[in-house]
Short mmCIF file of C-alpha atoms in Angstrom, two decimals:
data_model
loop_
_atom_site.label_atom_id
_atom_site.label_comp_id
_atom_site.label_asym_id
_atom_site.label_seq_id
_atom_site.Cartn_x
_atom_site.Cartn_y
_atom_site.Cartn_z
CA THR B 14 0.00 0.00 0.00
CA ARG B 15 2.84 2.41 0.84
CA SER B 16 4.64 1.62 -2.42
CA ALA B 17 1.45 2.22 -4.43
CA ALA B 18 0.89 5.56 -2.65
CA CYS B 19 4.45 6.68 -3.41
CA LEU B 20 4.09 5.64 -7.08
CA LEU B 21 0.78 7.54 -7.38
CA MET B 22 2.35 10.66 -5.88
CA LEU B 23 5.27 10.48 -8.34
CA LEU B 24 2.85 10.09 -11.26
CA VAL B 25 0.88 13.15 -10.12
CA LEU B 26 4.06 15.22 -9.86
CA ALA B 27 5.24 13.99 -13.28
CA GLY B 28 1.90 14.88 -14.85
CA THR B 29 1.97 18.34 -13.28
CA ALA B 30 5.50 18.96 -14.54
CA ALA B 31 4.56 17.76 -18.04
CA GLY B 32 1.61 20.16 -18.10
CA ALA B 33 3.92 22.96 -17.07
CA ASP B 34 6.24 22.30 -20.01
CA GLU B 35 3.33 22.25 -22.50
CA ASP B 36 1.69 25.46 -21.35
CA SER B 37 3.73 27.40 -18.78
CA THR B 38 1.29 30.34 -18.75
CA ILE B 39 -1.44 28.12 -17.28
CA ALA B 40 0.56 25.86 -14.92
CA ARG B 41 3.03 28.39 -13.51
CA GLN B 42 2.55 31.57 -11.57
CA SER B 43 4.97 34.43 -11.03
CA GLU B 44 6.02 35.92 -7.70
CA GLN B 45 8.23 38.82 -6.63
CA GLU B 46 9.44 39.15 -3.02
CA PHE B 47 11.32 41.91 -1.19
CA ARG B 48 13.14 41.00 2.03
CA LEU B 49 15.41 42.74 4.54
CA VAL B 50 17.90 40.01 5.39
CA PRO B 51 20.42 40.31 8.26
CA ALA B 52 24.09 39.91 7.47
CA GLY B 53 25.47 36.39 7.46
CA THR B 54 24.78 33.20 5.57
CA ILE B 55 21.35 32.29 6.95
CA PRO B 56 19.21 30.58 4.25
CA LEU B 57 16.22 32.51 2.92
CA LYS B 58 12.88 30.65 2.79
CA LEU B 59 10.67 31.74 -0.09
CA THR B 60 6.89 31.91 0.23
CA HIS B 61 6.26 29.17 -2.33
CA GLY B 62 7.81 25.83 -3.16
CA PHE B 63 8.20 23.90 -6.44
CA VAL B 64 10.15 26.82 -7.91
CA HIS B 65 11.09 26.84 -11.60
CA ALA B 66 14.86 27.18 -11.27
CA PRO B 67 15.65 28.89 -14.64
CA SER B 68 13.21 31.69 -13.81
CA VAL B 69 14.85 32.73 -10.53
CA ARG B 70 16.47 36.19 -10.35
CA VAL B 71 18.13 37.30 -7.12
CA PHE B 72 19.14 40.96 -6.61
CA VAL B 73 21.06 41.90 -3.45
CA GLU B 74 21.40 45.68 -2.97
CA GLY B 75 20.69 46.02 -6.70
CA GLN B 76 23.40 43.55 -7.71
CA LEU B 77 22.39 40.40 -9.62
CA TRP B 78 23.64 37.22 -7.95
CA GLN B 79 24.69 34.22 -10.02
CA PRO B 80 23.40 30.69 -9.27
CA ASP B 81 25.95 28.14 -7.98
CA LEU B 82 28.43 31.01 -7.57
CA ASP B 83 26.65 33.31 -5.13
CA TYR B 84 23.78 31.07 -4.02
CA ARG B 85 22.22 27.63 -4.33
CA LEU B 86 18.50 26.90 -4.74
CA ARG B 87 16.46 24.04 -3.37
CA ALA B 88 13.61 24.30 -5.84
CA ARG B 89 11.22 21.83 -4.26
CA SER B 90 11.15 23.50 -0.84
CA GLY B 91 11.86 27.04 -2.09
CA LEU B 92 15.03 27.59 -0.04
CA LEU B 93 17.83 30.00 -1.05
CA ILE B 94 21.21 29.13 0.45
CA PRO B 95 23.77 31.99 0.14
CA LEU B 96 27.37 31.10 -0.59
CA ARG B 97 28.59 34.47 0.72
CA ASN B 98 27.40 37.12 3.17
CA TRP B 99 24.15 38.87 2.36
CA ALA B 100 25.66 42.20 3.47
CA GLU B 101 29.25 43.37 3.06
CA ALA B 102 30.97 45.46 5.74
CA GLN B 103 31.37 49.21 5.21
CA SER B 104 33.71 51.73 6.76
CA ASP B 105 31.11 53.19 9.12
CA THR B 106 29.56 49.94 10.35
CA THR B 107 30.22 46.23 10.67
CA ALA B 108 28.67 43.53 8.50
CA ALA B 109 26.91 42.00 11.51
CA ALA B 110 24.96 45.21 12.15
CA ARG B 111 23.76 45.67 8.57
CA ARG B 112 20.72 44.35 6.71
CA ALA B 113 20.63 43.75 2.99
CA LEU B 114 17.67 44.47 0.68
CA VAL B 115 17.01 41.29 -1.30
CA MET B 116 14.61 41.09 -4.24
CA VAL B 117 13.70 37.67 -5.64
CA SER B 118 11.51 37.03 -8.68
CA TYR B 119 10.58 33.51 -9.76
CA ASP B 120 7.94 31.24 -11.25
CA PHE B 121 6.41 28.39 -9.29
CA LEU B 122 3.89 25.57 -9.64
CA PRO B 123 0.77 26.26 -7.52
CA VAL B 124 0.36 22.65 -6.37
CA SER B 125 -1.18 21.82 -3.00
CA LEU B 126 1.39 19.17 -2.10
CA PRO B 127 3.81 19.61 0.82
CA PRO B 128 7.49 19.77 -0.20
CA ARG B 129 8.16 16.73 1.99
CA LYS B 130 5.99 13.86 3.20
CA ASP B 131 7.38 11.16 5.49
CA LEU B 132 5.72 7.75 5.68
CA ARG B 133 7.29 7.24 9.10
CA PRO B 134 8.25 9.80 11.77
CA VAL B 135 11.87 10.90 11.46
CA ALA B 136 13.89 9.78 14.47
CA ALA B 137 16.20 12.17 16.29
CA SER B 138 19.94 11.92 15.92
CA PRO B 139 21.33 9.02 18.01
CA ASP B 140 23.76 11.44 19.68
CA LEU B 141 21.05 13.89 20.79
CA ASN B 142 18.37 13.82 23.42
CA ARG B 143 14.83 14.92 22.69
CA ASP B 144 15.64 18.47 23.79
CA GLY B 145 18.58 18.65 21.35
CA SER B 146 21.34 18.28 23.94
CA SER B 147 24.17 15.83 23.47
CA ARG B 148 23.50 12.32 24.75
CA GLY B 149 27.13 11.35 25.07
CA LEU B 150 29.16 8.28 24.25
CA PHE B 151 27.42 5.79 26.50
CA ALA B 152 23.75 6.13 27.40
CA ALA B 153 22.07 4.06 30.10
CA ASN B 154 18.52 5.11 29.23
CA GLU B 155 17.15 6.54 25.97
CA ALA B 156 13.87 7.92 27.30
CA ALA B 157 13.89 11.30 28.97
CA SER B 158 11.95 11.55 32.22
CA ASP B 159 11.09 14.04 34.90
CA TRP B 160 12.20 11.88 37.85
CA ARG B 161 14.83 14.45 38.81
CA ALA B 162 12.20 16.91 39.99
CA GLY B 163 10.65 16.66 43.45
CA ASN B 164 11.65 15.31 46.81
CA LEU B 165 13.18 11.94 47.65
CA GLN B 166 10.58 9.16 47.51
CA VAL B 167 11.11 5.59 48.70
CA SER B 168 8.61 2.84 47.88
CA GLY B 169 8.61 -0.93 47.50
CA SER B 170 7.34 -4.28 48.66
CA LYS B 171 8.61 -7.39 50.39
CA THR B 172 6.75 -10.71 50.22
CA VAL B 173 7.46 -14.10 51.79
CA GLN B 174 5.61 -17.27 50.74
CA VAL B 175 5.72 -20.55 52.67
CA SER B 176 4.55 -23.72 50.90
CA SER B 177 4.14 -27.23 52.31
CA GLY B 178 2.25 -30.42 51.53
CA SER B 179 1.82 -34.07 52.44
CA ARG B 180 4.26 -35.20 49.76
CA ARG B 181 6.63 -32.28 49.64
CA GLU B 182 9.01 -30.48 51.94
CA MET B 183 8.43 -26.98 53.23
CA THR B 184 9.79 -24.28 50.92
CA VAL B 185 10.12 -20.54 51.40
CA ASP B 186 9.97 -18.13 48.43
CA GLN B 187 10.66 -14.42 48.75
CA ASN B 188 10.88 -11.37 46.52
CA LEU B 189 11.83 -7.75 47.09
CA ARG B 190 11.01 -4.61 45.10
CA LEU B 191 12.47 -1.24 46.08
CA THR B 192 12.36 2.11 44.25
CA ILE B 193 14.08 5.37 45.25
CA MET B 194 13.55 8.61 43.30
CA GLY B 195 14.15 12.30 43.95
CA GLN B 196 16.77 14.77 45.15
CA LEU B 197 19.62 13.79 47.46
CA THR B 198 20.85 17.40 47.52
CA PRO B 199 19.71 20.52 45.63
CA ASP B 200 22.21 19.62 42.87
CA ILE B 201 22.27 15.80 42.93
CA ALA B 202 19.31 13.64 41.91
CA VAL B 203 19.05 9.89 42.36
CA ARG B 204 17.01 7.15 40.75
CA ALA B 205 17.46 3.61 42.07
CA PHE B 206 15.75 0.26 41.48
CA LEU B 207 16.33 -2.96 43.38
CA SER B 208 14.60 -6.26 42.65
CA ASP B 209 15.47 -9.65 44.10
CA ASP B 210 13.61 -12.90 43.52
CA ASN B 211 14.71 -16.43 44.29
CA LEU B 212 12.46 -17.96 41.60
CA PRO B 213 14.66 -19.38 38.81
CA VAL B 214 12.63 -17.98 35.90
CA VAL B 215 13.55 -16.02 32.79
CA PRO B 216 11.44 -12.94 31.85
CA GLU B 217 9.18 -13.51 28.86
CA GLY B 218 9.94 -11.60 25.69
CA ASN B 219 6.38 -10.92 24.59
CA THR B 220 6.02 -7.38 25.96
CA GLU B 221 7.61 -4.10 24.96
CA GLU B 222 8.92 -3.43 28.48
CA LEU B 223 11.02 -6.15 30.09
CA ARG B 224 11.41 -6.37 33.86
CA ASP B 225 14.38 -8.41 35.01
CA ILE B 226 13.97 -10.76 37.97
CA ASP B 227 17.21 -9.69 39.67
CA LYS B 228 18.21 -6.14 38.97
CA VAL B 229 20.09 -3.32 40.68
CA LEU B 230 20.25 0.10 39.07
CA VAL B 231 21.39 3.40 40.62
CA GLU B 232 21.59 6.63 38.62
CA LEU B 233 23.06 9.84 40.02
CA THR B 234 22.78 13.11 38.12
CA ALA B 235 24.36 16.50 38.80
CA PRO B 236 24.78 19.62 36.63
CA ASP B 237 28.29 18.63 35.46
CA TRP B 238 28.27 14.84 35.75
CA ALA B 239 26.10 11.73 35.66
CA ALA B 240 26.88 8.25 36.99
CA THR B 241 25.20 4.86 36.53
CA LEU B 242 25.86 1.80 38.68
CA GLY B 243 24.43 -1.70 38.55
CA ASP B 244 22.62 -3.38 35.66
CA PHE B 245 22.25 -1.12 32.63
CA VAL B 246 22.56 -1.08 28.84
CA ALA B 247 25.69 0.64 27.51
CA ARG B 248 25.37 2.13 24.03
CA ARG B 249 28.01 3.51 21.72
CA GLN B 250 26.35 5.49 18.94
CA GLY B 251 27.08 8.24 16.45
CA SER B 252 29.68 6.43 14.35
CA THR B 253 29.22 5.12 10.81
CA PHE B 254 31.77 2.37 11.37
CA GLY B 255 29.99 0.54 14.15
CA ASN B 256 27.69 0.82 17.12
CA TYR B 257 28.26 -0.72 20.53
CA ARG B 258 25.40 -2.05 22.64
CA ARG B 259 25.88 -4.34 25.63
CA LYS B 260 23.86 -5.21 28.70
CA LEU B 261 26.37 -4.81 31.51
CA GLN B 262 26.70 -5.01 35.25
CA GLY B 263 29.13 -2.30 36.17
CA PHE B 264 29.74 1.43 36.27
CA SER B 265 29.47 4.37 33.88
CA LEU B 266 30.49 7.99 34.50
CA ARG B 267 29.95 10.99 32.24
CA ALA B 268 31.43 14.40 33.11
CA THR B 269 31.06 17.70 31.20
CA PRO B 270 33.55 20.22 32.58
CA GLY B 271 32.74 23.22 30.40
CA PRO B 272 32.79 22.46 26.66
CA ALA B 273 34.70 19.20 27.21
CA LEU B 274 33.22 15.73 27.63
CA VAL B 275 34.85 12.81 29.48
CA GLU B 276 33.35 9.36 29.96
CA VAL B 277 34.45 6.12 31.62
CA LEU B 278 32.81 2.69 31.32
CA ALA B 279 33.60 -0.55 33.13
CA GLY B 280 31.47 -3.65 33.54
CA SER B 281 30.87 -7.29 32.83
CA PRO B 282 28.35 -8.72 30.30
CA ARG B 283 26.45 -11.88 31.10
CA GLY B 284 27.00 -13.49 27.72
CA ILE B 285 28.89 -13.47 24.45
CA TYR B 286 27.84 -10.96 21.80
CA ARG B 287 26.68 -12.51 18.54
CA THR B 288 25.20 -11.31 15.24
CA LEU B 289 23.07 -13.63 13.12
CA GLN B 290 21.70 -12.96 9.62
CA ILE B 291 18.72 -15.04 8.52
CA ARG B 292 17.06 -15.26 5.14
CA GLY B 293 13.27 -15.14 5.52
CA GLN B 294 10.98 -17.91 4.36
CA GLU B 295 7.82 -17.35 2.36
CA ALA B 296 4.65 -17.37 4.51
CA ASN B 297 6.67 -18.23 7.63
CA GLN B 298 6.46 -15.73 10.50
CA GLY B 299 8.55 -17.98 12.73
CA PRO B 300 9.80 -19.22 15.02
CA TYR B 301 13.30 -18.67 13.61
CA TYR B 302 15.96 -20.48 15.61
CA LEU B 303 18.92 -18.35 16.61
CA GLY B 304 21.08 -21.35 17.48
CA GLY B 305 23.92 -21.54 19.93
CA SER B 306 27.66 -21.84 20.02
CA GLY B 307 29.71 -24.74 21.17
CA SER B 308 31.70 -22.49 23.52
CA ALA B 309 28.60 -21.33 25.40
CA GLY B 310 27.75 -23.36 28.48
CA ASN B 311 24.06 -22.46 28.35
CA LEU B 312 22.14 -21.99 25.10
CA PHE B 313 19.84 -19.19 26.24
CA ILE B 314 19.68 -15.53 25.30
CA VAL B 315 20.29 -12.82 27.89
CA ALA B 316 16.89 -11.21 28.46
CA GLY B 317 16.59 -7.78 26.87
CA SER B 318 19.92 -7.95 25.03
CA GLU B 319 18.51 -8.58 21.55
CA ARG B 320 18.20 -6.07 18.71
CA VAL B 321 16.15 -7.24 15.72
CA THR B 322 16.03 -5.57 12.29
CA LEU B 323 13.98 -6.59 9.26
CA ASP B 324 15.29 -5.29 5.93
CA GLY B 325 17.27 -2.63 7.80
CA GLN B 326 14.36 -1.38 9.93
CA ALA B 327 14.72 -1.70 13.72
CA LEU B 328 11.78 -3.53 15.31
CA THR B 329 10.09 -3.31 18.71
CA ARG B 330 9.51 -6.32 20.95
CA GLY B 331 5.94 -7.14 21.99
CA ALA B 332 3.02 -9.34 21.04
CA ASP B 333 1.13 -6.22 19.93
CA ARG B 334 4.23 -4.77 18.23
CA ASP B 335 6.69 -6.41 15.81
CA TYR B 336 8.09 -9.63 17.30
CA VAL B 337 8.29 -11.87 20.36
CA VAL B 338 11.34 -13.78 21.53
CA ASP B 339 11.76 -16.95 23.60
CA TYR B 340 14.91 -16.47 25.66
CA VAL B 341 15.12 -20.11 26.81
CA THR B 342 14.84 -21.87 23.45
CA GLY B 343 16.45 -19.03 21.50
CA THR B 344 13.76 -18.30 18.91
CA VAL B 345 12.18 -15.16 17.45
CA THR B 346 8.68 -14.97 15.96
CA PHE B 347 7.26 -12.02 14.02
CA THR B 348 3.74 -10.68 14.48
CA TYR B 349 1.20 -9.78 11.80
CA ARG B 350 2.58 -6.22 11.71
CA GLN B 351 5.74 -7.41 9.92
CA LEU B 352 5.26 -9.61 6.85
CA VAL B 353 8.21 -11.96 6.25
CA THR B 354 8.84 -13.15 2.67
CA ALA B 355 11.57 -15.05 0.86
CA GLU B 356 13.23 -11.70 0.00
CA SER B 357 13.34 -10.55 3.66
CA THR B 358 16.66 -10.19 5.47
CA ILE B 359 16.54 -10.64 9.24
CA VAL B 360 19.49 -9.51 11.40
CA VAL B 361 19.49 -10.34 15.12
CA GLU B 362 22.12 -9.04 17.54
CA PHE B 363 22.05 -10.65 20.98
CA GLU B 364 24.10 -11.86 23.92
CA GLU B 365 24.26 -15.62 24.31
CA GLY B 366 25.49 -17.12 27.50
CA GLU B 367 26.82 -17.67 29.76
CA GLY B 368 30.16 -18.50 28.11
CA PRO B 369 33.01 -20.54 29.60
CA PHE B 370 34.78 -17.42 30.92
CA GLY B 371 33.57 -14.27 32.59
CA ARG B 372 34.06 -11.22 30.38
CA THR B 373 35.11 -7.66 31.13
CA VAL B 374 34.38 -4.44 29.27
CA VAL B 375 36.52 -1.33 29.73
CA GLY B 376 35.98 1.86 27.76
CA GLY B 377 36.69 5.55 27.78
CA GLY B 378 36.12 8.59 25.67
CA ALA B 379 36.76 12.31 25.48
CA GLY B 380 35.52 15.12 23.30
CA ALA B 381 35.03 18.86 23.06
CA GLU B 382 32.67 21.31 21.37
CA PHE B 383 33.96 24.52 19.80
CA VAL B 384 33.28 27.09 17.08
CA LEU B 385 35.31 27.09 13.88
CA PRO B 386 37.21 30.39 13.67
CA GLY B 387 36.26 32.56 10.75
CA LEU B 388 33.26 30.44 9.74
CA GLN B 389 31.35 30.74 13.04
CA LEU B 390 30.11 27.18 12.68
CA PRO B 391 29.68 24.82 15.66
CA ALA B 392 31.87 21.72 15.60
CA ARG B 393 32.68 18.77 17.82
CA VAL B 394 35.57 16.31 18.00
CA SER B 395 35.57 13.13 20.06
CA THR B 396 37.33 9.80 20.42
CA ARG B 397 36.22 6.50 21.96
CA ILE B 398 38.03 3.29 22.90
CA ILE B 399 36.31 0.10 24.09
CA ARG B 400 37.88 -3.26 24.91
CA GLU B 401 35.93 -6.45 25.58
CA ARG B 402 37.62 -9.76 26.30
CA ASP B 403 37.51 -12.95 28.37
CA ASP B 404 38.85 -12.73 31.92
CA PRO B 405 41.22 -15.70 32.44
CA SER B 406 40.76 -15.51 36.22
CA ARG B 407 36.96 -15.99 36.00
CA LEU B 408 36.40 -19.49 34.63
CA ARG B 409 32.70 -20.41 34.88
CA THR B 410 33.01 -24.14 34.13
CA GLY B 411 35.47 -26.26 36.12
CA GLU B 412 38.87 -25.25 37.40
CA LEU B 413 42.30 -24.85 35.84
CA GLY B 414 45.36 -26.01 37.71
CA ALA B 415 48.88 -24.65 37.40
CA ASP B 416 49.78 -27.32 34.82
CA ASP B 417 46.69 -26.49 32.74
CA GLU B 418 47.50 -22.78 32.72
CA ALA B 419 51.08 -23.52 31.65
CA ILE B 420 49.79 -25.61 28.71
CA LEU B 421 47.49 -22.77 27.62
CA ARG B 422 50.33 -20.24 27.75
CA LEU B 423 52.59 -22.43 25.61
CA ALA B 424 49.81 -23.26 23.13
CA GLY B 425 49.45 -19.69 21.89
CA ASP B 426 46.84 -19.55 19.11
CA ASP B 427 47.14 -23.24 18.14
CA PRO B 428 44.11 -25.14 19.57
CA THR B 429 45.73 -28.52 18.89
CA LEU B 430 48.42 -27.72 21.50
CA ALA B 431 45.92 -26.59 24.15
CA MET B 432 45.34 -30.11 25.48
CA ALA B 433 46.11 -31.50 28.90
CA GLY B 434 46.75 -35.10 29.84
CA GLY B 435 43.63 -37.27 29.87
CA VAL B 436 44.71 -39.80 32.54
CA ASN B 437 43.14 -39.62 36.03
CA VAL B 438 44.06 -41.91 38.93
CA THR B 439 41.01 -43.48 40.61
CA VAL B 440 40.38 -45.64 43.65
CA PRO B 441 41.82 -49.11 42.89
CA GLY B 442 39.21 -51.22 41.10
CA GLU B 443 36.81 -48.33 40.36
CA GLY B 444 38.41 -47.17 37.15
CA GLN B 445 37.98 -48.44 33.60
CA TYR B 446 41.60 -48.80 32.44
CA ASP B 447 44.83 -50.51 33.48
CA GLU B 448 48.28 -49.08 32.93
CA GLN B 449 50.74 -51.21 30.98
CA LEU B 450 54.40 -50.56 30.26
CA ASP B 451 55.66 -51.77 26.87
CA GLY B 452 59.34 -51.00 26.80
CA GLY B 453 59.62 -47.22 27.16
CA LYS B 454 55.99 -46.56 26.17
CA THR B 455 53.02 -46.38 28.53
CA THR B 456 49.61 -47.53 27.27
CA TYR B 457 46.20 -47.85 28.90
CA VAL B 458 44.04 -50.89 28.22
CA PHE B 459 40.31 -51.14 28.90
CA ASN B 460 39.34 -53.49 31.73
CA ASP B 461 35.63 -54.31 32.03
CA LEU B 462 36.21 -55.76 35.52
CA GLY B 463 37.56 -52.50 36.86
CA GLY B 464 40.92 -50.78 36.69
CA ASP B 465 42.92 -48.15 38.50
CA PHE B 466 42.70 -45.32 35.92
CA ASP B 467 40.16 -43.33 33.92
CA VAL B 468 41.18 -42.00 30.51
CA VAL B 469 39.61 -39.12 28.53
CA PHE B 470 40.19 -39.27 24.77
CA PHE B 471 40.27 -36.32 22.31
CA TYR B 472 40.13 -36.39 18.55
CA VAL B 473 43.26 -34.57 17.32
CA GLY B 474 43.22 -35.49 13.62
CA PRO B 475 44.23 -38.41 11.39
CA VAL B 476 47.64 -40.02 12.07
CA VAL B 477 48.38 -37.48 14.82
CA GLY B 478 47.16 -39.14 18.04
CA ASP B 479 48.35 -42.13 20.03
CA TYR B 480 45.24 -44.34 19.80
CA ASN B 481 42.93 -45.80 17.17
CA LEU B 482 39.28 -46.69 17.79
CA ASP B 483 38.68 -50.47 17.65
CA ARG B 484 35.05 -51.54 17.87
#
């Protein structure tokens, strides 16, 4: 329907333009405007749009300006963009204090169409808040709110549930919800959330808002700085070469001393970041399986970490919105609002975990805003550095001894060298293998009656290992 509407609009404009070429006296109208324009290079908006460019004549203080040399014209919207100052400085006054008399004559098409029509609302710049101020390098919350105003308010709930039965033991379940909002001091505002629940459940991904079961979030805001502690989403935006978005448990600080900007980020993600591109299937809204990695200990998706796009358009989670996601099985299903075809391209970014190692994220950035000398144009320069990697000291599965760590150090980037010995001594008679010495070589032979050793085998490649499989 949208494509047909766009095509119809283009045909109407083409027909109008064709009529103008056949009989310009009927389709076009003439206009002459006189304006007092302040000195500078501020664009001049004409009264009418759909201007016939060859008919435009611009006189500034009686001098005829040349197109593409002294000014540029946006004919559809009727906007004149000067390429030099409207008023030149004189000996008795400055250029900034003068106003220039500008006369513009032109022909235009008297059509009742707006110069611009958007099928979807235009989003704000990812680096700006809704009020136009800079959002910064890392943002913990996109939506602006008025929680900073008012006094300090503390609210919450604490529940305890005791369950028992004739065929079950007594169990105690508890949950805690605590919210703190308001002013700590006249200059420092706080917003804090605390939720704790001992029920081992994963939040469902069928609503637009997602409430985590265990969450701690503290935000402090002052005139020159803002800090975030706990569980939050760190975003790096504003760069063409890549965006950064992670759900972290850590700390973020943003300071604005004057025109400068300094930010620090440190935290730990719950899972491993992954990007998956899926080709849509005709008449199949899902579920589409996101899969898992062999290095991940658990094949579930971190709740709220996903970002789904369909043919380049970012989607919103929710059963009444664009898609729903099952965090346990790792699937995404699209609603009736988004039609998936064989030509559709689905891109899903998410955090899968938890992986074998704990991960750490460390980042920093700095920038400054200034005015270009001579041009009087605002400008900004900034730099950002982010590092994310496994933490060798935080192994989630098993333990590494001193010998294991030495093998990993010597292996480097070769996975075939990162292998420890597979022989474990057991209680005599409880193992599966016996040790035999054949000259200078030690072998282990299976004993179905019980041996003194257990052996773990690894496939290392053809004609590389020490054993062959004999069925």
